Short mmCIF file of C-alpha atoms and ligand atoms in Angstrom, two decimals:
data_model
loop_
_atom_site.label_atom_id
_atom_site.label_comp_id
_atom_site.label_asym_id
_atom_site.label_seq_id
_atom_site.Cartn_x
_atom_site.Cartn_y
_atom_site.Cartn_z
CA MET A 1 10.18 23.93 -17.31
CA LYS A 2 7.81 22.37 -14.79
CA PRO A 3 9.64 20.45 -12.03
CA PHE A 4 9.27 16.67 -12.00
CA PRO A 5 9.91 14.28 -9.10
CA PRO A 6 13.51 13.02 -8.70
CA LEU A 7 13.95 9.29 -9.40
CA PRO A 8 15.19 7.12 -6.52
CA PRO A 9 18.47 5.26 -7.06
CA PRO A 10 18.07 1.62 -8.17
CA GLY A 11 17.05 -0.65 -5.29
CA TYR A 12 15.38 2.11 -3.27
CA THR A 13 11.82 3.41 -3.09
CA LEU A 14 10.42 6.55 -1.49
CA GLU A 15 7.32 5.68 0.55
CA PRO A 16 5.15 7.31 3.21
CA LEU A 17 6.11 5.87 6.63
CA SER A 18 4.00 2.80 7.40
CA GLU A 19 3.79 -0.18 9.75
CA ARG A 20 5.95 -2.38 7.54
CA HIS A 21 9.05 -0.17 7.89
CA ASP A 22 11.56 -1.31 10.52
CA ARG A 23 11.90 1.93 12.49
CA THR A 24 13.95 0.68 15.43
CA ALA A 25 16.94 -0.55 13.38
CA PHE A 26 17.59 2.89 11.85
CA SER A 27 20.89 4.46 12.91
CA CYS A 28 22.29 7.71 11.49
CA GLY A 29 24.68 8.65 14.30
CA VAL A 30 22.46 11.40 15.72
CA PRO A 31 20.49 9.84 18.62
CA ALA A 32 17.67 12.41 18.44
CA LEU A 33 17.03 11.58 14.77
CA ASP A 34 17.12 7.82 15.41
CA SER A 35 14.74 7.98 18.37
CA TYR A 36 12.39 10.32 16.52
CA LEU A 37 11.86 7.67 13.85
CA ALA A 38 11.65 4.81 16.36
CA ARG A 39 9.29 6.47 18.86
CA GLN A 40 7.65 9.65 17.64
CA ALA A 41 7.26 9.71 13.86
CA GLY A 42 4.28 7.31 13.70
CA GLN A 43 2.39 9.34 16.32
CA ASP A 44 3.11 12.61 14.51
CA VAL A 45 1.73 11.16 11.27
CA LYS A 46 -1.43 9.85 12.98
CA ARG A 47 -2.04 13.23 14.61
CA ASP A 48 -1.49 15.18 11.36
CA VAL A 49 1.51 16.99 12.81
CA SER A 50 4.04 15.71 10.23
CA ARG A 51 4.17 13.68 7.06
CA VAL A 52 7.14 11.33 7.18
CA TYR A 53 8.68 9.79 4.05
CA VAL A 54 11.05 6.88 4.14
CA LEU A 55 13.66 5.82 1.61
CA ALA A 56 13.24 2.07 1.80
CA ALA A 57 15.63 -0.62 0.64
CA ASP A 58 13.68 -3.88 0.03
CA HIS A 59 10.47 -2.08 1.24
CA GLU A 60 11.34 -2.73 4.91
CA THR A 61 14.80 -1.43 5.75
CA VAL A 62 14.91 2.32 6.30
CA ALA A 63 17.91 3.85 4.53
CA GLY A 64 16.81 7.42 5.23
CA TYR A 65 13.84 9.61 6.00
CA PHE A 66 12.53 13.18 6.14
CA SER A 67 9.51 14.91 7.65
CA LEU A 68 7.40 17.77 6.33
CA SER A 69 4.94 20.05 8.12
CA ALA A 70 3.19 23.36 7.61
CA ALA A 71 4.97 26.29 9.29
CA THR A 72 5.19 30.06 9.40
CA ILE A 73 8.05 32.55 9.14
CA SER A 74 7.94 35.76 11.07
CA LEU A 75 8.64 38.56 8.60
CA SER A 76 10.93 40.23 11.14
CA ASP A 77 13.18 37.12 11.18
CA LEU A 78 14.01 37.34 7.47
CA PRO A 79 16.96 39.27 6.05
CA PRO A 80 15.62 42.80 5.38
CA GLU A 81 16.18 42.60 1.59
CA MET A 82 13.95 39.50 1.46
CA ALA A 83 11.31 40.87 3.81
CA ARG A 84 10.99 43.92 1.54
CA ARG A 85 9.86 41.68 -1.33
CA LEU A 86 6.97 40.24 0.71
CA PRO A 87 3.70 41.85 1.81
CA ARG A 88 3.76 43.39 5.27
CA TYR A 89 1.96 40.58 7.07
CA PRO A 90 3.47 39.62 10.43
CA PHE A 91 3.86 36.00 9.26
CA VAL A 92 4.24 34.31 5.89
CA PRO A 93 3.41 30.65 5.16
CA ALA A 94 6.26 28.15 4.84
CA THR A 95 6.98 24.42 4.78
CA LEU A 96 9.19 22.91 7.47
CA MET A 97 11.45 19.97 6.68
CA GLY A 98 11.86 19.18 10.37
CA ARG A 99 14.18 16.21 9.98
CA LEU A 100 16.32 14.55 7.32
CA ALA A 101 18.72 11.68 7.91
CA VAL A 102 20.51 8.90 6.06
CA ALA A 103 21.52 5.68 7.85
CA GLY A 104 25.27 5.41 8.47
CA SER A 105 25.45 2.23 6.40
CA HIS A 106 23.91 3.99 3.35
CA ARG A 107 25.98 7.20 3.33
CA GLY A 108 27.92 8.65 0.44
CA ARG A 109 25.58 7.32 -2.27
CA ASN A 110 23.81 10.61 -2.90
CA LEU A 111 20.82 9.43 -0.88
CA GLY A 112 20.89 12.60 1.24
CA GLU A 113 20.69 14.64 -1.94
CA PHE A 114 17.88 12.47 -3.29
CA LEU A 115 15.91 12.87 -0.05
CA LEU A 116 16.45 16.62 0.02
CA LEU A 117 15.36 17.07 -3.62
CA SER A 118 12.33 14.82 -2.99
CA ALA A 119 11.34 16.89 0.05
CA LEU A 120 11.74 20.08 -2.00
CA PHE A 121 9.67 18.62 -4.82
CA LEU A 122 6.83 17.57 -2.48
CA SER A 123 6.95 21.01 -0.82
CA TRP A 124 6.80 22.77 -4.18
CA GLN A 125 3.96 20.52 -5.39
CA ALA A 126 1.88 21.12 -2.24
CA SER A 127 2.52 24.85 -2.52
CA ARG A 128 0.64 24.96 -5.85
CA GLN A 129 -2.56 24.13 -3.88
CA VAL A 130 -1.78 25.80 -0.54
CA ALA A 131 0.73 28.62 -0.82
CA SER A 132 4.10 28.45 0.91
CA ALA A 133 6.81 31.05 0.39
CA ALA A 134 9.83 29.01 1.49
CA VAL A 135 11.14 25.70 2.80
CA LEU A 136 12.67 25.82 6.30
CA VAL A 137 15.18 23.42 7.81
CA ASP A 138 16.74 23.11 11.25
CA ALA A 139 20.36 21.98 10.96
CA LYS A 140 21.45 19.90 13.95
CA ASP A 141 25.06 21.12 13.78
CA ASP A 142 27.65 22.91 11.61
CA SER A 143 28.12 19.86 9.39
CA ALA A 144 24.40 19.58 8.64
CA ARG A 145 24.33 23.32 7.96
CA GLY A 146 27.13 22.84 5.44
CA PHE A 147 25.06 20.20 3.67
CA TYR A 148 22.06 22.53 3.29
CA GLU A 149 24.17 25.50 2.24
CA ARG A 150 25.48 23.48 -0.71
CA TYR A 151 21.94 23.61 -2.11
CA GLY A 152 21.47 27.34 -1.58
CA PHE A 153 19.76 27.41 1.83
CA ILE A 154 20.18 30.79 3.53
CA ARG A 155 20.71 31.35 7.27
CA PHE A 156 18.27 33.52 9.23
CA PRO A 157 20.21 36.52 10.55
CA ASP A 158 19.54 35.70 14.23
CA GLN A 159 19.19 31.90 14.14
CA SER A 160 22.36 30.27 12.88
CA ASN A 161 20.89 26.75 12.66
CA ARG A 162 17.58 27.58 10.99
CA LEU A 163 17.84 28.05 7.23
CA PHE A 164 15.39 28.73 4.44
CA LEU A 165 15.11 28.37 0.68
CA PRO A 166 12.57 30.60 -1.10
CA MET A 167 9.99 28.56 -3.04
CA LYS A 168 11.00 30.45 -6.20
CA THR A 169 14.55 29.09 -5.75
CA VAL A 170 13.15 25.60 -5.11
CA GLU A 171 11.38 25.78 -8.46
CA GLN A 172 14.59 26.85 -10.23
CA LEU A 173 16.61 24.12 -8.48
CA LEU A 174 14.16 21.42 -9.57
CA GLY A 175 13.28 22.78 -13.00
C1 COA B 201 23.76 15.09 6.09
C2 COA B 201 23.37 13.75 5.48
C3 COA B 201 21.85 13.70 5.32
C4 COA B 201 24.06 13.58 4.11
O1 COA B 201 23.65 12.33 3.55
P1 COA B 201 24.56 11.51 2.50
O2 COA B 201 23.68 10.50 1.87
O3 COA B 201 25.81 11.05 3.14
O4 COA B 201 24.95 12.67 1.48
P2 COA B 201 25.04 12.58 -0.13
O5 COA B 201 25.83 11.35 -0.50
O6 COA B 201 23.69 12.71 -0.73
O7 COA B 201 25.86 13.90 -0.43
C5 COA B 201 25.50 14.78 -1.46
C6 COA B 201 26.62 15.81 -1.59
O8 COA B 201 26.69 16.57 -0.37
C7 COA B 201 28.01 16.45 0.20
N1 COA B 201 27.84 16.38 1.66
C8 COA B 201 27.40 15.32 2.37
N2 COA B 201 27.34 15.65 3.68
C9 COA B 201 27.79 16.93 3.78
C10 COA B 201 27.99 17.83 4.86
N3 COA B 201 27.72 17.46 6.12
N4 COA B 201 28.43 19.09 4.57
C11 COA B 201 28.70 19.48 3.31
N5 COA B 201 28.54 18.66 2.23
C12 COA B 201 28.10 17.40 2.48
C13 COA B 201 28.59 15.17 -0.38
O9 COA B 201 30.02 15.21 -0.43
C14 COA B 201 27.99 15.17 -1.78
O10 COA B 201 28.73 16.04 -2.62
P3 COA B 201 29.28 15.53 -4.06
O11 COA B 201 28.03 15.16 -4.83
O12 COA B 201 29.98 16.73 -4.59
O13 COA B 201 30.14 14.36 -3.75
C15 COA B 201 23.86 12.57 6.36
O14 COA B 201 25.24 12.72 6.59
C16 COA B 201 23.16 12.45 7.71
O15 COA B 201 22.09 11.84 7.81
N6 COA B 201 23.77 12.99 8.78
C17 COA B 201 23.25 12.82 10.13
C18 COA B 201 21.96 13.55 10.32
C19 COA B 201 22.03 15.01 9.90
O16 COA B 201 23.00 15.72 10.13
N7 COA B 201 20.93 15.48 9.26
C20 COA B 201 20.84 16.81 8.72
C21 COA B 201 19.66 17.55 9.19
S1 COA B 201 19.47 17.73 10.91
#
């Protein structure tokens, strides 16, 4: 079955980051993720470095966000059994979900899961036009890594905080 976009929970909308979102009030407990949204995200979007999507409550309050960018994986970084299934190019195309966070006041309502599935859906959809073999994430700590591993993300052998999910698995997860 062809994947379809996940539906946001009632009261929330998924929107590309824009001027009307209150970026400075966002607080998820990880200062780097808060300040990225407040200070850097808008610049990254303008300069075509990242696309940033916001889960908005009442179209203004940011309940969560994620960013997506084009990336590459070095074939030598992959587990050997996976590398064997890919052509012997030094690098393969991928999609990086650089950041994902849910505001402390909106936790435990499956919003993290909704954002992750939305990011995977957008990555899969884009990969039909411009190929991407996997989605990459950088977990900030062991707890974040645990969150991604629930959904099947696999650790790179030599980089314990960078994980990947093959695009084929993304399609199965969403289908
Ligand atoms: C990690 C984070 C995005 C989870 O968001 P959330 O909205 O609280 O999570 P959800 O309610 O969608 O949880 C979905 C499922 O994952 C589980 N889960 C949540 N956080 C988890 C974690 N850190 N490790 C393992 N499982 C976790 C939940 O228990 C839930 O499982 P259930 O459906 O069986 O009850 C959020 O805690 C966060 O923003 N943390 C700070 C920033 C961060 O660590 N970002 C990660 C990337 S750097």
